[in-house]
Coordinates of C-alpha atoms and ligand atoms in Angstrom, one line a residue:
M1115 CA -47.7 2.8 -178.4
E1116 CA -46.0 4.6 -181.2
D1117 CA -43.5 7.3 -180.0
N1118 CA -44.7 9.8 -183.1
F1119 CA -48.7 9.1 -182.1
E1120 CA -50.7 12.2 -183.1
P1121 CA -54.1 11.6 -181.8
T1122 CA -57.2 13.4 -183.8
I1123 CA -59.6 15.6 -181.5
L1124 CA -62.9 16.1 -183.0
T1125 CA -63.9 19.2 -181.4
F1126 CA -67.3 20.8 -181.2
C1127 CA -67.6 24.7 -180.4
C1128 CA -70.5 26.8 -180.0
N1129 CA -70.9 29.6 -182.3
W1130 CA -71.2 32.2 -179.7
C1131 CA -68.7 31.4 -177.1
S1132 CA -66.3 28.9 -177.4
Y1133 CA -65.6 29.2 -181.3
A1134 CA -65.2 32.8 -180.6
A1135 CA -62.4 32.0 -177.9
A1136 CA -60.7 29.5 -180.5
D1137 CA -60.8 32.6 -182.8
S1138 CA -59.7 35.0 -180.3
A1139 CA -56.7 32.6 -179.8
G1140 CA -55.7 32.2 -183.4
T1141 CA -56.0 35.9 -183.9
A1142 CA -53.3 36.7 -181.0
R1143 CA -51.3 33.9 -182.3
M1144 CA -51.4 31.5 -179.4
Q1145 CA -50.3 28.3 -180.5
Y1146 CA -52.3 25.3 -180.0
P1147 CA -51.9 21.6 -181.0
P1148 CA -52.9 20.8 -184.7
N1149 CA -54.5 17.8 -183.4
I1150 CA -57.8 19.7 -182.7
H1151 CA -60.3 19.7 -185.6
I1152 CA -62.9 22.3 -185.0
I1153 CA -66.8 21.8 -185.8
R1154 CA -68.4 25.1 -185.5
C1155 CA -72.2 24.4 -184.1
M1156 CA -74.6 26.9 -182.9
C1157 CA -75.0 25.5 -179.4
S1158 CA -73.1 22.4 -177.2
G1159 CA -76.9 21.4 -176.6
M1160 CA -77.0 20.3 -180.2
V1161 CA -74.3 17.7 -180.0
H1162 CA -76.2 14.4 -179.8
P1163 CA -74.2 11.6 -177.8
N1164 CA -74.8 9.9 -181.0
F1165 CA -72.4 12.3 -182.7
V1166 CA -69.8 11.3 -180.3
M1167 CA -70.3 7.8 -179.9
N1168 CA -70.4 7.3 -183.6
A1169 CA -67.1 9.6 -184.1
L1170 CA -65.3 7.0 -181.3
T1171 CA -67.1 3.8 -182.3
Q1172 CA -66.3 4.0 -185.9
G1173 CA -62.8 4.8 -185.2
R1174 CA -62.8 8.1 -186.8
T1175 CA -61.2 9.9 -184.1
D1176 CA -59.3 9.4 -180.9
G1177 CA -60.9 11.7 -178.7
V1178 CA -64.0 14.3 -178.5
L1179 CA -64.1 17.7 -177.0
I1180 CA -67.3 19.9 -176.3
C1181 CA -67.0 23.1 -175.8
G1182 CA -69.8 25.5 -175.0
C1183 CA -70.8 28.9 -173.1
H1184 CA -70.5 28.9 -169.2
I1185 CA -73.5 27.8 -167.2
G1186 CA -76.0 30.7 -167.4
D1187 CA -74.5 32.3 -170.4
C1188 CA -75.8 29.9 -173.4
H1189 CA -77.4 32.2 -175.9
Y1190 CA -80.3 29.2 -176.1
Q1191 CA -80.8 29.4 -172.3
D1192 CA -80.3 26.0 -171.3
G1193 CA -78.3 24.6 -174.2
N1194 CA -75.4 23.9 -172.0
K1195 CA -77.0 22.3 -169.2
R1196 CA -78.5 19.8 -171.9
A1197 CA -75.0 19.3 -172.6
E1198 CA -73.9 18.5 -169.3
K1199 CA -76.6 15.9 -169.1
R1200 CA -75.8 14.4 -172.5
A1201 CA -71.9 14.2 -171.2
E1202 CA -73.0 11.9 -168.3
A1203 CA -74.8 9.5 -170.9
I1204 CA -71.7 9.6 -172.9
T1205 CA -69.6 8.7 -170.0
L1206 CA -71.6 5.6 -169.3
M1207 CA -71.5 4.7 -173.1
L1208 CA -67.7 5.0 -173.2
E1209 CA -67.5 2.3 -170.5
D1210 CA -69.9 0.4 -172.2
F1211 CA -67.9 0.4 -175.4
G1212 CA -64.9 -0.3 -173.3
L1213 CA -63.3 3.1 -174.0
E1214 CA -61.5 5.3 -171.4
E1215 CA -63.7 8.3 -170.2
E1216 CA -60.6 10.8 -170.9
R1217 CA -61.2 10.1 -174.1
F1218 CA -64.3 12.4 -174.0
R1219 CA -64.2 16.3 -172.6
L1220 CA -66.8 18.9 -172.0
E1221 CA -65.5 22.4 -171.3
W1222 CA -67.2 25.7 -170.5
I1223 CA -65.1 28.3 -172.5
S1224 CA -66.4 32.1 -172.8
A1225 CA -65.1 34.4 -176.0
S1226 CA -62.8 36.3 -173.7
E1227 CA -61.1 32.7 -172.9
G1228 CA -58.6 32.0 -175.6
P1229 CA -56.1 30.9 -173.5
K1230 CA -58.5 28.4 -171.4
F1231 CA -59.3 27.1 -175.0
V1232 CA -55.6 26.5 -175.9
E1233 CA -54.8 25.0 -172.3
A1234 CA -58.0 22.6 -172.7
A1235 CA -56.5 21.5 -176.3
K1236 CA -53.0 21.0 -175.2
E1237 CA -54.0 19.1 -172.0
M1238 CA -56.5 16.9 -173.9
T1239 CA -53.6 16.5 -176.9
K1240 CA -51.2 15.1 -173.9
T1241 CA -53.8 13.1 -172.3
L1242 CA -54.6 11.4 -175.7
K1243 CA -50.9 10.7 -176.6
E1244 CA -50.7 9.0 -173.3
L1245 CA -53.8 6.8 -173.7
G1246 CA -52.7 5.7 -177.3
P1247 CA -54.8 5.3 -180.6
N1248 CA -58.6 4.9 -180.2
P1249 CA -58.9 1.1 -180.4
Y1250 CA -61.6 1.2 -182.5
K1251 CA -59.5 2.7 -185.4
S1252 CA -58.1 -0.3 -186.5
Ligands
FES1179 FE1 -73.0 28.4 -176.3 FE2 -75.3 27.2 -176.0 S1 -75.0 28.6 -177.0 S2 -73.6 26.2 -175.2

């Protein structure tokens, strides 16, 4: 593995909670790794597993992070419960494609949890640096 490997982490943040958390982290000048590339979506339940698997198997990213509201707080009632079910399917597909399950992560982060967003970003970056590049990238 290259010592200077910098993973790319595609990060879906729901508009109402986790995007606000990332925004508040930035406003509070909390530092998080530049490896995180945020896509703002309306709800974590809108992120279809195909988006995740295509990004990984087409070698467009080293990992995917989905962040949404805590269970019970989804602004579309149960979108995050759908995301949770989809996460299970994604984990199975990762195995089928020979990818480590650590390349995908689902987090519940409320608008007031900027530090939690920063922590998730740091942890995932560290994990992916240890794993090395996505084998589908070459
Ligand atoms: Fe945030 Fe549904 S609106 S997870």
